Short mmCIF file of C-alpha atoms and ligand atoms in Angstrom, two decimals:
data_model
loop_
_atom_site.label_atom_id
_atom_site.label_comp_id
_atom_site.label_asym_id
_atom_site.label_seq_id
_atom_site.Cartn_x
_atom_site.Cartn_y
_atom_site.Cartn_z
CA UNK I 1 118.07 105.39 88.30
CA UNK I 2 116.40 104.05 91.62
CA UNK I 3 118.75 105.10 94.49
CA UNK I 4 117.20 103.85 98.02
CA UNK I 5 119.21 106.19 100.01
CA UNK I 6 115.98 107.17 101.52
CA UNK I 7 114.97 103.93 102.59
CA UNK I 8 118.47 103.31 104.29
CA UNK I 9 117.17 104.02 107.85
CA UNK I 10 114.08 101.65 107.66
CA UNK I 11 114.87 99.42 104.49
CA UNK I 12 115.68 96.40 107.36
CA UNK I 13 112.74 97.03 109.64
CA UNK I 14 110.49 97.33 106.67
CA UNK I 15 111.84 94.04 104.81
CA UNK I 16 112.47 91.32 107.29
CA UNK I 17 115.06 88.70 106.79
CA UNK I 18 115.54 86.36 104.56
CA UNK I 19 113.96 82.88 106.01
CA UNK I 20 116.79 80.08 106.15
CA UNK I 21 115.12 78.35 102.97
CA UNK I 22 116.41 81.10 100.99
CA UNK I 23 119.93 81.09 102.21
CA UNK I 24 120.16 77.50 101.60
CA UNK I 25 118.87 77.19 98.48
CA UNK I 26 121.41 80.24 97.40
CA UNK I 27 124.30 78.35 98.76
CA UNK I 28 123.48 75.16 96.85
CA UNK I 29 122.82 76.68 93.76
CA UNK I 30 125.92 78.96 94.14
CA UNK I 31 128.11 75.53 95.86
CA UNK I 32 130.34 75.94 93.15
CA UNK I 33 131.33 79.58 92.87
CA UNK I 34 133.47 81.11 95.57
CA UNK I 35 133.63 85.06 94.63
CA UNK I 36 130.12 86.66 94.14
CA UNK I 37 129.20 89.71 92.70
CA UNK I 38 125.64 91.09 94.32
CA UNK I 39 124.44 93.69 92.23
CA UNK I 40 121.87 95.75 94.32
CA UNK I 41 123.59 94.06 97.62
CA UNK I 42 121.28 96.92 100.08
CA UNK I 43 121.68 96.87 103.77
CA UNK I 44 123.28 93.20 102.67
CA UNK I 45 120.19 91.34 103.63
CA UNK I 46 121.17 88.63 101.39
CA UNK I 47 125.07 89.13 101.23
CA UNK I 48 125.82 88.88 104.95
CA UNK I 49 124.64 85.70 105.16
CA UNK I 50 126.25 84.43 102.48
CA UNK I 51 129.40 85.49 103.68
CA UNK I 52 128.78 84.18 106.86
CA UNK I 53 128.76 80.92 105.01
CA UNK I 54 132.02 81.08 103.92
CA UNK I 55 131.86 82.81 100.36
CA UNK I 56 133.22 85.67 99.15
CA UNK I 57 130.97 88.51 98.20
CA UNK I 58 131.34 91.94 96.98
CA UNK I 59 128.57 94.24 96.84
CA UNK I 60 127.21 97.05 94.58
CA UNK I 61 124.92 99.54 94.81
CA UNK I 62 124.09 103.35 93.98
CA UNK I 63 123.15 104.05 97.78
CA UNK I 64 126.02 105.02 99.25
CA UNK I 65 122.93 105.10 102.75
CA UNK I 66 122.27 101.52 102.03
CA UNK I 67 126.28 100.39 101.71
CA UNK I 68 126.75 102.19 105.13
CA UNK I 69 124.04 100.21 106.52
CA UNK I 70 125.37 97.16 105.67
CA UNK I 71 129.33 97.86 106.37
CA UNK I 72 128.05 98.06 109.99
CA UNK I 73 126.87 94.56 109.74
CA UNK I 74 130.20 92.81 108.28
CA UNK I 75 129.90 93.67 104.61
CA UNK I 76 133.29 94.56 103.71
CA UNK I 77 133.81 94.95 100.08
CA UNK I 78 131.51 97.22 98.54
CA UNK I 79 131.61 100.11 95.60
CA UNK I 80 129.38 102.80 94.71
CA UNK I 81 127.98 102.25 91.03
CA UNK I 82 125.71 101.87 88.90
CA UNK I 83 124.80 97.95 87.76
CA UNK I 84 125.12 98.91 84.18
CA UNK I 85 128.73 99.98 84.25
CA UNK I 86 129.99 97.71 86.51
CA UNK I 87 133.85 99.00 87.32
CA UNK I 88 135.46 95.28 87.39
CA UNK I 89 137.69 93.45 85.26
CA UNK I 90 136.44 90.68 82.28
CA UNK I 91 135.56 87.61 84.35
CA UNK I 92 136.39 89.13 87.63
CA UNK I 93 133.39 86.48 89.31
CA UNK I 94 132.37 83.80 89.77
CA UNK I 95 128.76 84.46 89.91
CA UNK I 96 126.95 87.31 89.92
CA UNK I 97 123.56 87.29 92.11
CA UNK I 98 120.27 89.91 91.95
CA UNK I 99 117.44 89.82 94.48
CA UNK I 100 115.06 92.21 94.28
CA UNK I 101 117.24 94.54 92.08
CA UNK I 102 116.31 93.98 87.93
CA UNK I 103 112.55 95.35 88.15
CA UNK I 104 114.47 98.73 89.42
CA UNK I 105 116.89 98.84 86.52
CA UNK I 106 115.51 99.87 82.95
CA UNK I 107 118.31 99.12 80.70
CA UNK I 108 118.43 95.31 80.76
CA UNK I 109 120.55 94.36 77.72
CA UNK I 110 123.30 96.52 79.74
CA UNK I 111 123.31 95.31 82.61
CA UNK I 112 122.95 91.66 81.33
CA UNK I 113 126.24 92.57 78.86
CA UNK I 114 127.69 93.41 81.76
CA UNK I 115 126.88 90.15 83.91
CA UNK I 116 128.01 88.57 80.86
CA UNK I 117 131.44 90.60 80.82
CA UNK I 118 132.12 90.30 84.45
CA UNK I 119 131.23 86.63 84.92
CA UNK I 120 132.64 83.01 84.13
CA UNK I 121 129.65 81.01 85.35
CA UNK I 122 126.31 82.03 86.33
CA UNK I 123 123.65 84.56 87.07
CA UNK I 124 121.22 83.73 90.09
CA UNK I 125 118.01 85.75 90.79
CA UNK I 126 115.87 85.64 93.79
CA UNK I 127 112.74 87.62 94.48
CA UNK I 128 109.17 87.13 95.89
CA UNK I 129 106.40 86.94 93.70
CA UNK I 130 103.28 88.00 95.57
CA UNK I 131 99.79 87.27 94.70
CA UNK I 132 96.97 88.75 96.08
CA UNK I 133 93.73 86.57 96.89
CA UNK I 134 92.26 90.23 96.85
CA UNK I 135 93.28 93.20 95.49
CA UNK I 136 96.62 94.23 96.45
CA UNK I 137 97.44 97.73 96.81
CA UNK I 138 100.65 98.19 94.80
CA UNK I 139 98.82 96.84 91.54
CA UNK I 140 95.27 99.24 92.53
CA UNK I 141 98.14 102.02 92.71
CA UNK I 142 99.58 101.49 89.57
CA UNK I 143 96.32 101.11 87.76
CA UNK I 144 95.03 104.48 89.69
CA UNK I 145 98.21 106.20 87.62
CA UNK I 146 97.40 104.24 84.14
CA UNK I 147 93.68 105.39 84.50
CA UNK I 148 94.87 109.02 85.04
CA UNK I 149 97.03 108.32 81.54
CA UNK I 150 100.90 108.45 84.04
CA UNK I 151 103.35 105.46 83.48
CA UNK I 152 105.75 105.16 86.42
CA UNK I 153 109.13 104.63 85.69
CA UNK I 154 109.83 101.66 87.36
CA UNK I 155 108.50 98.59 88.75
CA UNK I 156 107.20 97.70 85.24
CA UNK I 157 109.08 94.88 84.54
CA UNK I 158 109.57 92.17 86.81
CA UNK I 159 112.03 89.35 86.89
CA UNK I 160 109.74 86.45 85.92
CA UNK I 161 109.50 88.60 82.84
CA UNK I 162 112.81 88.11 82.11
CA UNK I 163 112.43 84.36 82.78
CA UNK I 164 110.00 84.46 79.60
CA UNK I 165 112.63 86.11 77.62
CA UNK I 166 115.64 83.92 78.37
CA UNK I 167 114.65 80.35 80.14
CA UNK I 168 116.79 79.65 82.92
CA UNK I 169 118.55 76.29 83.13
CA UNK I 170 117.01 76.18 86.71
CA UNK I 171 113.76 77.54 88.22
CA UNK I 172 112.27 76.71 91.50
CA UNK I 173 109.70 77.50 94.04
CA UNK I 174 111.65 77.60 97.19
CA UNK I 175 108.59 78.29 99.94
CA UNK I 176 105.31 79.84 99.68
CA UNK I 177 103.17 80.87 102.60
CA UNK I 178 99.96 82.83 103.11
CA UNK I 179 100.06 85.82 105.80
CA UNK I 180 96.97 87.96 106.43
CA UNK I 181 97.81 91.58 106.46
CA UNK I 182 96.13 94.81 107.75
CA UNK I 183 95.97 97.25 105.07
CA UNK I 184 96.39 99.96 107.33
CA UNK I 185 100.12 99.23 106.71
CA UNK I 186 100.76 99.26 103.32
CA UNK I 187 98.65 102.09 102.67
CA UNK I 188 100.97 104.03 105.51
CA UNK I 189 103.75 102.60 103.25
CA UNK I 190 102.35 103.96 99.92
CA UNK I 191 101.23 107.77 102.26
CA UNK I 192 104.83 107.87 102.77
CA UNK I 193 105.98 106.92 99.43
CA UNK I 194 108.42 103.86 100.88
CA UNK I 195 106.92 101.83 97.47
CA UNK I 196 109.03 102.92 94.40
CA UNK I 197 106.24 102.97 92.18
CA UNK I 198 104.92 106.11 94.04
CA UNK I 199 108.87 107.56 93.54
CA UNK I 200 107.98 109.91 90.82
CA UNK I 201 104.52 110.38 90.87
CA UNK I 202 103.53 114.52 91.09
CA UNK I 203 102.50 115.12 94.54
CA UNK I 204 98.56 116.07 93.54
CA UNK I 205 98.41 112.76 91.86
CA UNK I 206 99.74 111.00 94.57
CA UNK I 207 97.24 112.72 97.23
CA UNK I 208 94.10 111.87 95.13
CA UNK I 209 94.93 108.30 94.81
CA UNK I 210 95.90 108.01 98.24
CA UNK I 211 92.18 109.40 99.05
CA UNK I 212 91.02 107.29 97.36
CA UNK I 213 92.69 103.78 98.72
CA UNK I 214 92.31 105.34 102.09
CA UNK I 215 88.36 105.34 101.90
CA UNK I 216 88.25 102.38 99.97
CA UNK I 217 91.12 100.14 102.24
CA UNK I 218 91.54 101.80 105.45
CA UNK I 219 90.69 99.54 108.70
CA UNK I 220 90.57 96.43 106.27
CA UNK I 221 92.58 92.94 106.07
CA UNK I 222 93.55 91.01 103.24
CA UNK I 223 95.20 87.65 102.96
CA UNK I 224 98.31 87.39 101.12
CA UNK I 225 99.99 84.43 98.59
CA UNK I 226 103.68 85.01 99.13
CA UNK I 227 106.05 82.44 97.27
CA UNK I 228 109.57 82.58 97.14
CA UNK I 229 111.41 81.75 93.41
CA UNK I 230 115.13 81.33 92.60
CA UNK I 231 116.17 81.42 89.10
CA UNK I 232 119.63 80.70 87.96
CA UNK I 233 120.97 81.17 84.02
CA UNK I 234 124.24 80.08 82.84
CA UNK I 235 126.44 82.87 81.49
CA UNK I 236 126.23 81.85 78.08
CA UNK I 237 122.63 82.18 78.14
CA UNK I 238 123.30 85.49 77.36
CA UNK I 239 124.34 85.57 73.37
CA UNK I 240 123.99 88.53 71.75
CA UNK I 241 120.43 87.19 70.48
CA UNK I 242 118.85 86.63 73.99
CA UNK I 243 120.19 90.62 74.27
CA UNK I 244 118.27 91.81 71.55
CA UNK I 245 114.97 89.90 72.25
CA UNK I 246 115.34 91.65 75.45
CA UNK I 247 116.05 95.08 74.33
CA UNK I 248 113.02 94.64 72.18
CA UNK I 249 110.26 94.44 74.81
C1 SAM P 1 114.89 96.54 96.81
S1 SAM P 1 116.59 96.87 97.21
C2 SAM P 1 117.26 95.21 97.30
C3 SAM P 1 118.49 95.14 98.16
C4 SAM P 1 118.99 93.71 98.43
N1 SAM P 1 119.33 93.02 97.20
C5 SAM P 1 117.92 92.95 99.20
O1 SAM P 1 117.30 92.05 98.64
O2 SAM P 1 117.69 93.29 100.35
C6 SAM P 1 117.23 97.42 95.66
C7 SAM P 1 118.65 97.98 95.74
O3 SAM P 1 119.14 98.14 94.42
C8 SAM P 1 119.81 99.38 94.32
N2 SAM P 1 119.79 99.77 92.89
C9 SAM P 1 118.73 100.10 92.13
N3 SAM P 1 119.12 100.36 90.87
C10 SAM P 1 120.47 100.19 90.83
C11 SAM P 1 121.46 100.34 89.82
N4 SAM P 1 121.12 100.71 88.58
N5 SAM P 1 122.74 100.10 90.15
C12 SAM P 1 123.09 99.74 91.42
N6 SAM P 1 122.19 99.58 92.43
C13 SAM P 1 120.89 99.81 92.13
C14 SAM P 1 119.04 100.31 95.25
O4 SAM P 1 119.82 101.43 95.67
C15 SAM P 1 118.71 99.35 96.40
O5 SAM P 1 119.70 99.36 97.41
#
């Protein structure tokens, strides 16, 4: 299980608010559900402004770090637990939203089951696909552990994956932008292991790769394709066949 309660002191300097297109187009697609369950809510990046919009959202997480961060900004209802056992009643929500969240968690068919169990309408997904007009680090990381025959435990799967498996009634590309970055920073942020893919990779592993981005990436820019995607299923998307096709992968 992926706890961030390491990354509860930096997670919000490190991942910057969400820009107001995202915010609106999570209040129109979630316009007709009042009570929210966010599985993964964090620091409540996405959940406070939500609320601050009128709806009411309860929060989940394992990081008890994280849930402390974001009770100091106005999240109130919150629990400690797991995604996969989710300790609420049989169609306790509305809708149940996930942003950034499902490529952490192995055990799909459970936690879909339980989005199925715990909802009457929905599940909405948000993340950022990003796509590198060079090589981006994360993915030369994570082929630097496949060449050295080491599969990380998470970040394999990734929630457009699980658009493949179970079309969504609705899909859509809310912005995109292109930002040029210094490298300088995310190979600090893969030195420092802040990337989980880097979470449980042995330490001599991790130091040979790192010397080896560092020579090859160090002092150098690349531009970045970042686009924004929402993806929304309906709760009965989730039969007992779309569960197996997904436990199959
Ligand atoms: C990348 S953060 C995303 C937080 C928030 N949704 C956002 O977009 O800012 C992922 C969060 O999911 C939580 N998490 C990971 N696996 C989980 C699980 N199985 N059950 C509950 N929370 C989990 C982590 O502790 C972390 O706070």
């Amino acid at each position: 299980m992926v706890c961030f309660d390491r990354m509860a002191g930096t997670y919000d300097v490190l991942r910057p608010s969400p820009p107001p297109q995202v915010i609106e187009a999570l209040a129109e697609e979630l316009s007709d559900c009042s009570l929210v369950l966010e599985v993964g809510v964090g620091t409540g990046r996405l959940a406070v402004p939500l609320l601050e919009r009128g709806f009411r959202v309860v929060g989940i997480d394992l990081s008890r770090k994280m849930l402390d961060v974001g009770r100091a900004k106005g999240l109130s209802h919150v629990v400690v637990g797991d995604v996969c056992h989710l300790p609420f009643r049989h169609k306790a929500f509305d809708a149940v939203l996930a942003v950034h969240v499902l490529h952490l968690v192995r055990d799909w068919p459970a936690l879909l089951s339980e989005v199925r169990r715990v909802t009457k309408e929905k599940l909405v997904a948000n993340w950022r696909a990003v796509e590198p007009l060079s090589p981006n680090l994360r993915q030369v990381y994570h082929e630097s552990l496949l060449e050295r025959g080491f599969q990380p435990g998470v970040g394999n799967r990734w929630e457009d994956e699980l658009a493949r498996l179970i079309p969504p009634r609705r899909e859509a590309r809310i912005l995109a932008y292109e930002e040029e970055t210094k490298l300088d920073e995310p190979l600090r942020s893969l030195r420092q292991r802040e990337m989980t893919v880097t979470w449980d990779v042995p330490e001599a592993m991790h130091q040979a790769i790192m010397r080896d981005m560092e020579s090859r990436f160090g002092g150098k820019s690349q531009t970045f394709r970042y686009e924004m995607h929402l993806m929304s299923w309906a709760v009965d998307d989730f039969t007992d066949e779309a569960l197996a096709k997904v436990a199959g992968v």
